[in-house]
Structure formats: C-alpha cells, structure tokens
Coordinates of C-alpha atoms in Angstrom, one line a residue:
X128 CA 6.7 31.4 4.7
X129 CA 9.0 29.3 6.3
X130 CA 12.6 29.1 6.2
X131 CA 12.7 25.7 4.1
X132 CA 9.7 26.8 1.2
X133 CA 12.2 30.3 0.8
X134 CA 14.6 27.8 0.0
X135 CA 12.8 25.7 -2.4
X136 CA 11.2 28.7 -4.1
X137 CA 14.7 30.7 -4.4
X138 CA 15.8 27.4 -6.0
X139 CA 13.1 26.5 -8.6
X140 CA 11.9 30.1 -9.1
X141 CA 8.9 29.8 -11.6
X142 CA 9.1 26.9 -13.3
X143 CA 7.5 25.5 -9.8
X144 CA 9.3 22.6 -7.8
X145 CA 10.4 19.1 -9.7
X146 CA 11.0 15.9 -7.4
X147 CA 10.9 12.3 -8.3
X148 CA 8.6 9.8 -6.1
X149 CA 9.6 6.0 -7.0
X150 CA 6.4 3.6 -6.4
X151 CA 7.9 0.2 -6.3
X152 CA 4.9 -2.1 -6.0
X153 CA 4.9 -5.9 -6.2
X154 CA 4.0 -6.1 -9.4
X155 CA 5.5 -3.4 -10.8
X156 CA 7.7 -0.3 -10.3
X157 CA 8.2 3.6 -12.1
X158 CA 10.1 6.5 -11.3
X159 CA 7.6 9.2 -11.4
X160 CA 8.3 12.9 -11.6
X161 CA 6.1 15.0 -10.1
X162 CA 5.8 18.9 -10.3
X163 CA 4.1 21.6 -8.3
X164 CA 3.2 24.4 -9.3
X165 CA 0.0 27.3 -8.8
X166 CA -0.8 24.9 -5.9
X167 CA -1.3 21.8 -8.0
X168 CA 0.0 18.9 -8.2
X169 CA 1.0 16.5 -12.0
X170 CA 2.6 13.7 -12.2
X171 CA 4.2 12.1 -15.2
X172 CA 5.6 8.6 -15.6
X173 CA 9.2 8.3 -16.8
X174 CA 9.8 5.2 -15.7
X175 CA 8.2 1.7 -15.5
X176 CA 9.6 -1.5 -14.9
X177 CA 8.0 -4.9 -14.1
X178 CA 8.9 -6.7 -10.5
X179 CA 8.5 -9.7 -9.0
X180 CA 9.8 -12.6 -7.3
X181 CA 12.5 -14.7 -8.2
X182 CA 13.1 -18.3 -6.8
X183 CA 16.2 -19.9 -5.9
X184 CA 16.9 -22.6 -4.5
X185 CA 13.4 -23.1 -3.6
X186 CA 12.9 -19.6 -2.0
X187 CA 11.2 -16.5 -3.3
X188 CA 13.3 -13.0 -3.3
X189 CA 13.4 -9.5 -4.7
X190 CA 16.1 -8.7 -6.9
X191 CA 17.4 -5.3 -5.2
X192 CA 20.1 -5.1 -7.7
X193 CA 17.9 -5.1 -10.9
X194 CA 15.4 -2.7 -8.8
X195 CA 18.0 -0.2 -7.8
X196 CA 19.5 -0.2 -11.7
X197 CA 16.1 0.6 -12.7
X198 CA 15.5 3.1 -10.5
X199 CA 18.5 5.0 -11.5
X200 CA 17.7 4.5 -15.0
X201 CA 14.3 6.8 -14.2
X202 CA 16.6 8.8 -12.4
X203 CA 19.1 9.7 -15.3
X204 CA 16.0 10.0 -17.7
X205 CA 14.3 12.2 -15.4
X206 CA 17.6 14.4 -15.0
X207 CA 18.2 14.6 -18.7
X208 CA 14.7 15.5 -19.4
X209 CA 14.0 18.1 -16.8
X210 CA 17.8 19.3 -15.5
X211 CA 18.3 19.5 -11.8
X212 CA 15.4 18.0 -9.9
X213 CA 14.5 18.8 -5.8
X214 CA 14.2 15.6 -4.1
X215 CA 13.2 12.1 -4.4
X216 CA 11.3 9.5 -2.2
X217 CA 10.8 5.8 -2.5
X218 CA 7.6 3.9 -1.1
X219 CA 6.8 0.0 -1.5
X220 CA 5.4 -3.0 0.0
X221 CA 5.4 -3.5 3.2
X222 CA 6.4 -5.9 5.5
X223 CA 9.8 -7.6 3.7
X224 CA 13.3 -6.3 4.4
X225 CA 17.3 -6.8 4.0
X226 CA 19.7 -7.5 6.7
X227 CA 23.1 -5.5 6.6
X228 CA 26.2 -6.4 7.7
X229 CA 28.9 -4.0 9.8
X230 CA 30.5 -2.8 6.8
X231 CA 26.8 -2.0 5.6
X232 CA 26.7 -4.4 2.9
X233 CA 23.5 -6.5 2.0
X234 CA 24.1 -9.8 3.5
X235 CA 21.1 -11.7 1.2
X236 CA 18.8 -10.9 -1.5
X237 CA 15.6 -9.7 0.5
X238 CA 12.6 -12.6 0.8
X239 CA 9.5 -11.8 -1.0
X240 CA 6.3 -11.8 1.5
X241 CA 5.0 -15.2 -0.6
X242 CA 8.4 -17.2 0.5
X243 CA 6.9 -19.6 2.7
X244 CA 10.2 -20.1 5.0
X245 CA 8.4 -18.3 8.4
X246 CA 5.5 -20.7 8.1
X247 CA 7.4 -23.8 9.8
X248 CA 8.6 -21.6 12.4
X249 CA 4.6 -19.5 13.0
X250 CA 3.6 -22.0 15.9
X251 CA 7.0 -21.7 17.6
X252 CA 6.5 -18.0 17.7
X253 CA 3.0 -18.1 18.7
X254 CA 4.2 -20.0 21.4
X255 CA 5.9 -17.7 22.7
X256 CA 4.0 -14.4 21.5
X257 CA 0.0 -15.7 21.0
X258 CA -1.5 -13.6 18.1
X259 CA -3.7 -11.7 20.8
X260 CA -1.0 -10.5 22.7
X261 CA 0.7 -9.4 19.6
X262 CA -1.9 -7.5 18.6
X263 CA -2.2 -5.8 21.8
X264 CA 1.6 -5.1 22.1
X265 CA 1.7 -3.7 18.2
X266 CA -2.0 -3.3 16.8
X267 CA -0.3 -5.4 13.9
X268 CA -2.6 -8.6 13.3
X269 CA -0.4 -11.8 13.7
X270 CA 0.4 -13.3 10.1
X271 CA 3.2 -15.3 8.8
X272 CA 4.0 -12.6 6.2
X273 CA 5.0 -9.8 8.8
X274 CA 8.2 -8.8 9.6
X275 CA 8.5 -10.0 12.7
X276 CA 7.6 -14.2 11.7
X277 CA 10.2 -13.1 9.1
X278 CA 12.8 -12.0 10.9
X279 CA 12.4 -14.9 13.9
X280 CA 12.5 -17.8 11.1
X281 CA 15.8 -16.6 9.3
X282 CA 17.4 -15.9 13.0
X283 CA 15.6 -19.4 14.0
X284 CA 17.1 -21.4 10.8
X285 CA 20.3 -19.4 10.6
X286 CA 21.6 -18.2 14.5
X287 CA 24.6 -16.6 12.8
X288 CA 23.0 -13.9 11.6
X289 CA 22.5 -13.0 14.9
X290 CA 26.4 -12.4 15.3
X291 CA 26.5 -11.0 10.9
X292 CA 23.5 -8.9 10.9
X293 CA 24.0 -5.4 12.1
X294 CA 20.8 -3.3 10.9
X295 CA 17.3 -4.4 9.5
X296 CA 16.2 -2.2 6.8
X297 CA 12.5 -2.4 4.9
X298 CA 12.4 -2.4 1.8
X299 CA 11.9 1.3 0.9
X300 CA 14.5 2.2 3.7
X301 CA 17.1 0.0 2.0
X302 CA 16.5 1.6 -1.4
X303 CA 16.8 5.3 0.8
X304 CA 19.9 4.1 2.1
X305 CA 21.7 2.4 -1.1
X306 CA 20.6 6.5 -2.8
X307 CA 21.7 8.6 0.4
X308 CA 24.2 6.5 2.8
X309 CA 21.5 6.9 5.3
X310 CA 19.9 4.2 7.7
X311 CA 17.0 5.2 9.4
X312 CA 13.4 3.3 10.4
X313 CA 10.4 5.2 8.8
X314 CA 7.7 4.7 10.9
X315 CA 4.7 4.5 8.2
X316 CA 6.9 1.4 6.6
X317 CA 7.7 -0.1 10.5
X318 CA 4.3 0.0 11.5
X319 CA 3.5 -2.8 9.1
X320 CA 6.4 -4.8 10.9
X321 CA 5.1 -6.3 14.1
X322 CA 8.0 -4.9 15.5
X323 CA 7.0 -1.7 17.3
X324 CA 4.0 -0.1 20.2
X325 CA 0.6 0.5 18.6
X326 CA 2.1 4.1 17.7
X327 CA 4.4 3.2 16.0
X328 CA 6.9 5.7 18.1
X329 CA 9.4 2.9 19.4
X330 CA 10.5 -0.8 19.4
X331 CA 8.1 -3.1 21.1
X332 CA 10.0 -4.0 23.8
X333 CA 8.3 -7.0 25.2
X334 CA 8.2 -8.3 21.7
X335 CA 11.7 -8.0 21.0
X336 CA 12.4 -10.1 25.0
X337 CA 9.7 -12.8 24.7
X338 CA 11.3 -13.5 20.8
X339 CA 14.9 -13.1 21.7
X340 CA 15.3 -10.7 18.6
X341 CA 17.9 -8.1 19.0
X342 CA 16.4 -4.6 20.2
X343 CA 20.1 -3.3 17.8
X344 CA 19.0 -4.6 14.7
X345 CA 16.1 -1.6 14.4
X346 CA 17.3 1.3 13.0
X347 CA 16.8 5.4 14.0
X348 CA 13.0 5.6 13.9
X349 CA 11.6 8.6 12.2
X350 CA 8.5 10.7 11.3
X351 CA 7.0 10.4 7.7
X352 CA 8.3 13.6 5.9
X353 CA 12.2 13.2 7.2
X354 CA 14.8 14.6 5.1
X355 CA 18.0 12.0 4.8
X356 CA 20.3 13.7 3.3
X357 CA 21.6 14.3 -0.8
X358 CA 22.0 11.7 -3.0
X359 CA 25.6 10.1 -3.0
X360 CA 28.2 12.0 -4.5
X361 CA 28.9 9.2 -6.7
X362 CA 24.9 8.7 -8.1
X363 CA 24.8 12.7 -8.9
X364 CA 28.1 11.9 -10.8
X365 CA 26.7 9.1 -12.6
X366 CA 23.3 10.0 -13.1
X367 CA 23.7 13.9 -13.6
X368 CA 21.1 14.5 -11.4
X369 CA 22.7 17.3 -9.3
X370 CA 22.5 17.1 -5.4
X371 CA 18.9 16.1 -5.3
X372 CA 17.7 15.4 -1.3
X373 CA 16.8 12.0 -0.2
X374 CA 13.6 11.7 1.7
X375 CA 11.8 9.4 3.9
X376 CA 8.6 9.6 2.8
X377 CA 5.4 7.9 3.7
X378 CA 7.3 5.1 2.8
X379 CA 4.6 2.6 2.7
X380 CA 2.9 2.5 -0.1
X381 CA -0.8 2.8 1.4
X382 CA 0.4 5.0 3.9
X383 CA 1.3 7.1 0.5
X384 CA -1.8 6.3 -1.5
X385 CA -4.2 7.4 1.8
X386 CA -2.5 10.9 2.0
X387 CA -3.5 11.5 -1.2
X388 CA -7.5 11.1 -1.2
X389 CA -9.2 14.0 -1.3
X390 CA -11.7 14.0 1.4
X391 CA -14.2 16.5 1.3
X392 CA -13.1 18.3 -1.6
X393 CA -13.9 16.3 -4.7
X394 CA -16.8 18.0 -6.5
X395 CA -15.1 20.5 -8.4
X396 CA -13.3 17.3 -10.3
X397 CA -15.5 14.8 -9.8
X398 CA -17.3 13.5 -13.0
X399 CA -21.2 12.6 -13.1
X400 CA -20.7 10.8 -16.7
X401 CA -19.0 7.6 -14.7
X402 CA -21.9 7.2 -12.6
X403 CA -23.8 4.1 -14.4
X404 CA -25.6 3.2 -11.8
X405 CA -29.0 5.2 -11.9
X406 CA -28.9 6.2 -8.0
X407 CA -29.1 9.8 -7.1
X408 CA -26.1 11.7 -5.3
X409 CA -25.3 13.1 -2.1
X410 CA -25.4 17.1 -2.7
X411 CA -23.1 17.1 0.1
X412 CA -19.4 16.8 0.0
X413 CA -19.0 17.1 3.7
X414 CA -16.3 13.6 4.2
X415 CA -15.4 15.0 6.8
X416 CA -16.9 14.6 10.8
X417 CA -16.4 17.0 14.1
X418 CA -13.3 17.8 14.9
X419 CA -11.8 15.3 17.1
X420 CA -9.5 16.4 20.1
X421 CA -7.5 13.8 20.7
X422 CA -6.4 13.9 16.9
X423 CA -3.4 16.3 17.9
X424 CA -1.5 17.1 20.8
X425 CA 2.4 17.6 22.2
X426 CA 2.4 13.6 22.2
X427 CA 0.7 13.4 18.5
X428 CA 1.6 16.1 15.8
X429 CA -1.3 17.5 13.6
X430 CA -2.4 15.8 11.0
X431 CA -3.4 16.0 7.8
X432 CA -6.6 17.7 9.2
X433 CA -8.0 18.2 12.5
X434 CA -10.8 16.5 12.1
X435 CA -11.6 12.5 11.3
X436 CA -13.1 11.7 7.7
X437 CA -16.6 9.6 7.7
X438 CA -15.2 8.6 4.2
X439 CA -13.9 5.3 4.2
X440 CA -11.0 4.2 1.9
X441 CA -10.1 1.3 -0.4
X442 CA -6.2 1.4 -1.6
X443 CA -7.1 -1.1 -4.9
X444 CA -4.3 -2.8 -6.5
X445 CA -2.3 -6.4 -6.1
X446 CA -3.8 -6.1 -2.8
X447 CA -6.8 -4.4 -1.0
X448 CA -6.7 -2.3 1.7
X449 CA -9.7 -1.4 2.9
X450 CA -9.9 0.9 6.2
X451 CA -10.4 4.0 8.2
X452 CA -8.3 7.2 9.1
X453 CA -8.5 6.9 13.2
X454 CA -7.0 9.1 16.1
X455 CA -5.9 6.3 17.7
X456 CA -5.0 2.7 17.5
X457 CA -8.3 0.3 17.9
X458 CA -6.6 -2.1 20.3
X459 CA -10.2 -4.3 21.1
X460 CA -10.6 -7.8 21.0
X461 CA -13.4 -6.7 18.0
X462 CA -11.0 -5.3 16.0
X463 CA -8.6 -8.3 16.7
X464 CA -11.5 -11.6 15.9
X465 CA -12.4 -9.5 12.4
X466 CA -8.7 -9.3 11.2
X467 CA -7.9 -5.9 11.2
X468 CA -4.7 -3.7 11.6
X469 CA -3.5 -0.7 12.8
X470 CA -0.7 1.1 10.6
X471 CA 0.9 4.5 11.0
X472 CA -0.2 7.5 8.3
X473 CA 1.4 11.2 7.6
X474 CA 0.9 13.1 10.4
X475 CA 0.5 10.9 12.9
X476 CA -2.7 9.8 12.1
X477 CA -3.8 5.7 12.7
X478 CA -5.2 3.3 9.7
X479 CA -7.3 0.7 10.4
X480 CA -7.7 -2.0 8.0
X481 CA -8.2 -4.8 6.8
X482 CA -6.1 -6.9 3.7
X483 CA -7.4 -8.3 1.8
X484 CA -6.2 -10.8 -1.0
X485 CA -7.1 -7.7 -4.3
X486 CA -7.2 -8.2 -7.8
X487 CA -3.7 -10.8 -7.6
X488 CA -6.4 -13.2 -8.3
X489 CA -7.1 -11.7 -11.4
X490 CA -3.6 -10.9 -12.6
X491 CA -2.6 -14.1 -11.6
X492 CA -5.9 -15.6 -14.0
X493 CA -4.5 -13.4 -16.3
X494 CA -0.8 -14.6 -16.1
X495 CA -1.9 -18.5 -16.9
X496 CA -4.6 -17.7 -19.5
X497 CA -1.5 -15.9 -21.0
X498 CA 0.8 -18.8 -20.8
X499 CA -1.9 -20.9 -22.3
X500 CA -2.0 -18.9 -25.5
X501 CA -5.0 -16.5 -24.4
X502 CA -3.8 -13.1 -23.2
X503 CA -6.1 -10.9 -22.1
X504 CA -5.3 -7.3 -20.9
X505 CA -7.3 -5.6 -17.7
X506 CA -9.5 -4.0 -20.2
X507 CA -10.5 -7.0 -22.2
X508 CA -11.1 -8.9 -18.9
X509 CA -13.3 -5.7 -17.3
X510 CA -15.5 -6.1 -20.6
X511 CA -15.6 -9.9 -20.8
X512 CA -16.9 -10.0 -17.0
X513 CA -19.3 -6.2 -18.1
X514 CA -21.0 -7.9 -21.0
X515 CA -21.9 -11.3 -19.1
X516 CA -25.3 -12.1 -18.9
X517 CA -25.5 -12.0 -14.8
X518 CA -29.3 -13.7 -14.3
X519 CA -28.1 -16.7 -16.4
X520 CA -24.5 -16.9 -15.6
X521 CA -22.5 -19.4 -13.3
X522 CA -21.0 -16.7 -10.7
X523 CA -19.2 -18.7 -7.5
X524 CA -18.8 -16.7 -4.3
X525 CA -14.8 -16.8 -3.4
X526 CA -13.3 -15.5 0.2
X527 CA -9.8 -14.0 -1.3
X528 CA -8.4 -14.4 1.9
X529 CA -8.3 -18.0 1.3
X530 CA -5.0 -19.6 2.0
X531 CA -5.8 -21.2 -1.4
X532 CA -5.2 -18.0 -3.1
X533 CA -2.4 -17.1 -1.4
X534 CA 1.0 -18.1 -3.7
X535 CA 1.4 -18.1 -7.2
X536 CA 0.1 -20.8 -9.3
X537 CA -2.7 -21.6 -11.5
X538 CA -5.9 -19.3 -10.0
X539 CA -8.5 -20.9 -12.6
X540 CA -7.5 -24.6 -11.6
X541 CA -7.8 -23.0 -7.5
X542 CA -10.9 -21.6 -7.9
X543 CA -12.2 -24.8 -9.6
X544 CA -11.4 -26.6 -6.2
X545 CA -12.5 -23.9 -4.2
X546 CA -16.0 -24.4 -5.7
X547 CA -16.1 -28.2 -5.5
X548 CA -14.9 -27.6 -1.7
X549 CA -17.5 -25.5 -0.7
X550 CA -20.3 -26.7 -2.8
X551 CA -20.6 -24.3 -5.5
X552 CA -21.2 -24.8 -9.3
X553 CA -17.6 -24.3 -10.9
X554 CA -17.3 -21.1 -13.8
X555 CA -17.0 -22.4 -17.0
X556 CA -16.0 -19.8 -18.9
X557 CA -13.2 -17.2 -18.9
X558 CA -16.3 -13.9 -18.2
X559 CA -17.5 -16.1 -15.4
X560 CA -14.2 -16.1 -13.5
X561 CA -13.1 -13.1 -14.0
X562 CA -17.0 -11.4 -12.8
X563 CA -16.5 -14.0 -9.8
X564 CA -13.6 -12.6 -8.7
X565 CA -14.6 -9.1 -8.7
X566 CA -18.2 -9.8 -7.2
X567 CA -16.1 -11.3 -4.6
X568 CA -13.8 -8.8 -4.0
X569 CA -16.7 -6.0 -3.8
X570 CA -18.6 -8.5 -1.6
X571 CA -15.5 -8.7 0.8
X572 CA -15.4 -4.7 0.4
X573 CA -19.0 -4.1 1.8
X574 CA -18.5 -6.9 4.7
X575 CA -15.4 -5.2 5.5
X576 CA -17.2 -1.2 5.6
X577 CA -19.8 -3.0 7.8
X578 CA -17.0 -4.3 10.5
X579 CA -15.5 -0.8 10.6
X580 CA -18.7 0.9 11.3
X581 CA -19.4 -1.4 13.9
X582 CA -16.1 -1.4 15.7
X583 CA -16.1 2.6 15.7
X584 CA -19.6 3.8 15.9
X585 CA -18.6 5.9 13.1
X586 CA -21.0 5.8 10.1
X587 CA -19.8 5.5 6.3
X588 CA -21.0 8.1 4.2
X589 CA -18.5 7.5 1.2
X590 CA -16.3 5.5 0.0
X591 CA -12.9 6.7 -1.7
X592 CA -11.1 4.2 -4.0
X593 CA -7.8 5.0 -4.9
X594 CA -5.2 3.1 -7.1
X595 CA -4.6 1.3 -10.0
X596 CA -7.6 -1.1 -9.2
X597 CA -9.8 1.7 -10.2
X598 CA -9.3 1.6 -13.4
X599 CA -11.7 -1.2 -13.4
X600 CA -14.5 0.8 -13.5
X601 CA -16.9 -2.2 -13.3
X602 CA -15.1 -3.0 -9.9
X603 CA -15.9 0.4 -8.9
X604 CA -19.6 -0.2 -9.6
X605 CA -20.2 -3.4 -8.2
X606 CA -18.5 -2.1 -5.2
X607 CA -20.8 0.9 -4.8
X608 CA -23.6 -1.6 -5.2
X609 CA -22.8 -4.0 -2.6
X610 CA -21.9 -1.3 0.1
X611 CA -24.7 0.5 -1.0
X612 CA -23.0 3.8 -0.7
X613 CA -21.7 6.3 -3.2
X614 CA -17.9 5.3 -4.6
X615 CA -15.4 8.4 -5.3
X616 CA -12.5 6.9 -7.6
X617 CA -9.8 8.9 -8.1
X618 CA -6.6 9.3 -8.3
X619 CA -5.3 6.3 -9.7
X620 CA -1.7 7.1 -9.2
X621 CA -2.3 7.5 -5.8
X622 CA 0.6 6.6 -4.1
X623 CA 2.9 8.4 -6.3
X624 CA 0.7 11.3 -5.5
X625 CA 1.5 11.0 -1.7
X626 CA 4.1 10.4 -2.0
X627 CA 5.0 13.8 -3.7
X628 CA 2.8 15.6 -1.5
X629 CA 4.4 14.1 1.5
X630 CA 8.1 15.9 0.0
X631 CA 6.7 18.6 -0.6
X632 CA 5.5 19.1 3.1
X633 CA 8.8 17.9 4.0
X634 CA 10.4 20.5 2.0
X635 CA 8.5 23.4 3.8
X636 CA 6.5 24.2 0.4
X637 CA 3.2 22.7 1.5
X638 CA 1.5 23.1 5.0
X639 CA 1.0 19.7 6.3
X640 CA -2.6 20.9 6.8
X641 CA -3.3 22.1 3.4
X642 CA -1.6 18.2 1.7
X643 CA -5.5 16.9 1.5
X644 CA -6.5 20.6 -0.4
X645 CA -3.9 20.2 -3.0
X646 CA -4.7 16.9 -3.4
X647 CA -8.3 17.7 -3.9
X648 CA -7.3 20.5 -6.3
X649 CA -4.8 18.5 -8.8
X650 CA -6.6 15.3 -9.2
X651 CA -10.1 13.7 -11.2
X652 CA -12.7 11.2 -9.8
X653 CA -15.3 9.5 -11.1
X654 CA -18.6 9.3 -9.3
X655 CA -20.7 5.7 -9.0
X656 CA -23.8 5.8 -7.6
X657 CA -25.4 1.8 -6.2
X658 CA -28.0 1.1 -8.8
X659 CA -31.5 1.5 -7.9
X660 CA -31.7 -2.5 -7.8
X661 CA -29.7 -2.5 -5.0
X662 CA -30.9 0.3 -2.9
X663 CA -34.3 -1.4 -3.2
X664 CA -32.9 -4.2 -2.0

C-alpha cells in the first residue's frame, strides 16, 4: 500500500472514499459524487444544470460565471449531504478556452466551439500551417473549431491581446484554477488543442513559430491524474466543504469516458435481455489483444493495461467519438485523408478517432419541434423512430459531418435541403426524421470501425458504447447491425465514471493498472447482438 492510499484510508476509514467529479458537457452539466468502496465504484447525481451558448453581440460564449455558481451549488449540496468530501475533478469539452490576464483575471467570456469568428481567418492559417503539416506536427486534424484556429483569429482580430493575455487556460483547467488558484495544462484536455507534439508531452514548437503565437501563453503541462492543490480557503469557507484536493483529471471529457469502459471484463454485468437482435453471442470476452511492447516504457508510463484492446469504442452523446485505444500516435497520410485524430488518454495511452456530428442533430430536432408546440422527450423520439414501419417508410441517408449541420438552427428545415441537394425523397413525418438521423449516425459508425481496421491492421471484435447516447437503445441496435458486430453499452455516466476513477488513481487508492477492473466490476451493460437479417446480408 502506498504512502498516498494509507492516507486516504486513515482519512475515510470505512465509510470508503467520497470525491465529487463535475462533467460539464455542452449541453449540460452535474456535480456528481462518487464513492468507492469494497472495490466498487457508484455514482450519484447531486447536481444538474443545463449549458449552452449565449450570443452577444453576434458571437457565441460560455457563461463561466453561471457555470462556476453552479458548480459550487453541487459542491455545498454535496458537502451538506455527505460532510467532508476527498477530492474533486472537472472534465468538459474540448477544444475552447479563456485568456487571463497578469493579475489572473479572465480577460473575456470564453467562445463557444460553434462561434464562427476563426473561420474568416482558416485560409490565412492554412497558409501558413497547411492542414497536412498540422497533422503531422500535432496528430490533431486541422478544423476551424480547434484551439489553435481559435486562438490565431482572436490574436489576428485583436493584436492587443498579445501584450493583455498572460496564460491560456481550457476550459476544464480554468474551472481547476478558479477552485484551487492553480494554472497548469492537462495534457488529455491540450491534446485536443492543435497546440502540442503528437504526444502530447510539449508545445509544438514549429507551430507556435510558423503562427507567431506566443510559446508563454501555454501553461505547466501535466499528466492526467495530477493533484493541484486544496480548494481555496475562501470556497471551503463558503461552501463548508472542508479542504477537499483539486485534481487534474482526465480532463477531457472522452479522455474520461474511455477510461471508464470495461474492456474484457463485462460478462458478469452484462445483460442478455437487451439483446433484440436474434444473433448469437461471442462466448468470449477476451477485448483484449497481445501485449504490446511499445505500450510502456521510461519515455511512456503504463497504462491502463499492458496490452491494446481489439474492442473499439464510441463515446455517444452531443457528439460521437468513435475510435481506438493505440500505443502510439497514427501520424499516416491514411489516417489524415479519412479525418481522424489523435488525442492523449490516462496513462499515456493514444486515441484515435474520428468526430463525428452525434445525436446534436436530434436534440437540436427536438429543440424546434419544442418551440413549435410539439415537445418530444429522447424516449418519445426512440419509440416514434422504433415503431415506424421501415419497408414502407421515407428514410433519407444524411452525412452529420455536413457543414449544414454544423450551428444551431432549424435541423428539420436543413435536412429538408440536404435531401433536395443530394437527390433524396424528403421525410415527411416527425418518426421518419428522427429514424434518419439515427440510421445515419450508425451508418457513419460502421464506415468509421471499417477505416480504423484498415488503418491499423487491427481487427474489431466489439464494440463498446459509452455515454448518454446509449440510452437510445434503438441507436445501440441499429449500430450493432450496421457494423455487424456485437455492441457492449454500458456505463452511461461514463465520463463521470472516469473521471472518479482517474482520482482515485491519483490519490494512491487505485493501481493505475487495476482502473479498467473496477470499472468492469461497478458498472451494467446491455448486450445487442446484429440481427440475423443483417449478418445474412
């Protein structure tokens, strides 16, 4: 037993160990409280609040200020509940950030990733930087969204901030840093940034010279799993929360929700009763290949396990990620033309993957049939779409990647012009658009499994969905059907799973090793087989 897990035992004694993860999505946020105990992991939500963007003067930001009050409002409540709590970690979003000035003070209200300010400056950029080489010098694939268009468009359209701007924090840094007093790059969040090598390790230096941006404005970079510090004397005051520590997590929110699928070790919680499709399973629960020998080393700390899963993974929610655990970054031209990524994981490890545009195009259906005077909750629409008659019904094939897609706005009305665009019958009613969305999405699923096991030679046996998207279990199924391959859902709340799991390794009271065993042991999944019309073919 290490030196740290005496400590947190000494401390919580039976009761197990409390600690708060706070899962700020772009949707939505909570303040969850997880506890473990007997090796086990539960969470329980004490906190939800919705999030979004909101426009001024013709710009899209995040309100920090209302996020942060929230968060401390799960904070006290999870205090006042529970008494003195361990530790607490925030992951989001990736890619959007907050500029601080020398006193440390937030010189603007963050931009949300939709603002469309970096696009009139993408070509000057490219100019300079051409997407290839960007990939090459980052493994980040080029897109107006990332940090790095960001950052270049506000220096471009504002060279004063280049004089004003002291630090760059992303997003779940800047809440660490308003709870702790601590600035710090963690490198799970920075490795969605454009901004730093392929490993994620350190600044991209050529980068940072061919854009002019300033090498000072990226902050102390550090592992996943770094402890900050205690909450500010002032918050424990406020909130009566005692001197809980501050952790830098696996801050980004998919680096959170990967650490907590259970490769290999489902079966004992996995439920036969979701499988609806008639398909028989794999016996074998074996995600896991050879080990791989270039997964650890002086230069590369163990991961989560030594060896590389043949499980693929799909992080389901606003947005899709849909990907593979690697050793190493996948630097090729392939990997480049098909649009995929390389981000940093726990331990480490590399994720490659793909975005892709998720189930926004159903909330955002959602949000206008709402403001039309027809609500319809994610259950009523997974029913609608479940009960359509598919031989007879109008179902259009949509690319989510669209650009069409891309802002807010009204989704029926855009995927009316997407049809007429590309030649397809247009879905008259409201089953019909919500089934051609998620046809769609587990179309784009199945393309995208088929790219990955080309680019690594590394056959898919599984697939593990994790996420709120899950919850559409007819997603689930028409996924498993389209890939052909056997779907293990579960957990749903998987980044605020990680996320805990991630502290608690921090902490010293979990082996890194042992993070995907616990995680195995403390959550359900549901089983979907692809329906014997599809294996048929």
């Amino acid at each position: 037993m290490t030196e740290a897990k005496t400590q947190v035992m000494e401390v919580t004694g039976n009761q197990g160990i409390r600690l708060l993860a706070i899962d700020l999505g772009a949707s939505s946020g909570r303040v969850m409280l997880g506890s473990y105990r007997d090796g086990k992991v539960t969470v329980e939500e004490i906190h939800r609040f919705p999030n979004g963007p909101v426009e001024v003067n013709g710009h899209l930001h995040w309100d920090v200020q209302r996020l942060l009050e929230e968060i401390k409002q799960g904070i006290a409540a999870a205090a006042a509940k529970y008494g003195p709590l361990r530790s607490l970690s925030v992951d989001t979003w990736g890619v959007d950030y907050g500029l601080l000035d020398e006193q440390g003070g937030l010189l603007d209200a963050p931009h949300h990733y939709r603002d469309q300010r970096a696009v009139d400056f993408a070509s000057v950029l490219e100019a300079a930087l051409p997407p290839a080489e960007q990939f090459k010098l980052t493994g980040n694939q080029s897109s107006p969204i990332n940090t790095v268009y960001q950052l270049f468009a506000d220096l471009m359209a504002k060279p004063e901030l280049r004089t004003t701007a002291r630090q760059l924090l992303l997003m779940p840094d800047l809440f660490n840093y308003m709870l702790s007093g601590v600035a710090v790059a963690e490198q799970t969040i920075w490795s969605t940034s454009g901004l730093l090598n392929p490993q994620s390790t350190a600044p991209a230096a050529e980068v940072l010279r061919r854009l002019g941006l300033p090498v000072t404005l990226v902050p102390r970079l550090v592992p996943a799993g770094t402890v900050l510090g205690e909450l500010r004397p002032a918050l424990q005051e406020e909130l009566g929360s005692g001197p809980l520590q501050i952790i830098a997590g696996a801050s980004h929110d998919t680096a959170s929700a990967v650490a907590s699928i259970p490769y290999g070790g489902f079966d004992s919680n996995c439920t036969d009763a979701s499988c609806v499709g008639p398909g028989s399973a794999d016996p074998s629960n074996a995600d896991l290949s050879s080990p791989d020998p270039s997964s650890a080393g002086p230069d590369r700390p163990a991961g989560l396990s030594p060896t590389l899963p043949s499980a693929a993974f799909i992080s389901c929610g606003t947005w899709s990620l849909v990907g593979l655990e690697t050793a190493e970054p996948v630097l090729s031209d392939g990997a480049r033309a098909r649009g995929f990524t390389n981000e940093s994981g726990f331990g480490g490890t590399n994720r490659l993957l793909k975005n892709i545009t998720g189930l926004w195009l159903l909330q955002e259906t959602q949000r206008c049939w709402a403001e039309a005077g027809e609500p319809l909750s994610h259950q009523e629409a997974a029913e609608l779409a479940g009960q359509l008659d598919r031989p007879s019904a109008c179902i259009a094939e949509l690319d989510p990647n669209d650009p069409l897609f891309s802002t807010p706005g009204d989704m029926p009305l855009r995927i009316e012009s997407y049809c007429i665009r590309t030649g397809q019958p247009v879905p008259q009613t409201r089953a019909e658009i919500i089934r051609s969305i998620l046809e769609s999405l587990a179309r784009s699923y199945a393309d995208t499994i088929r790219e990955l096991e080309a680019l690594t030679g590394r056959p898919v046996r599984r697939i593990h969905m994790v996420g709120g998207g899950i919850q559409n279990k007819l997603l689930c199924q028409l996924t498993a059907d389209a890939t052909g391959k056997e779907v293990i859902a579960g957990p749903v709340e998987a980044s605020a799973i990680g996320n805990i799991l991630v502290q608690l390794a921090a902490l010293g009271a979990v082996d890194p090793a042992e993070v995907r065993r616990v995680a195995a042991r403390s959550c359900s999944t549901l089983r979907y087989q692809p329906s014997l019309t599809h294996q048929n073919g």
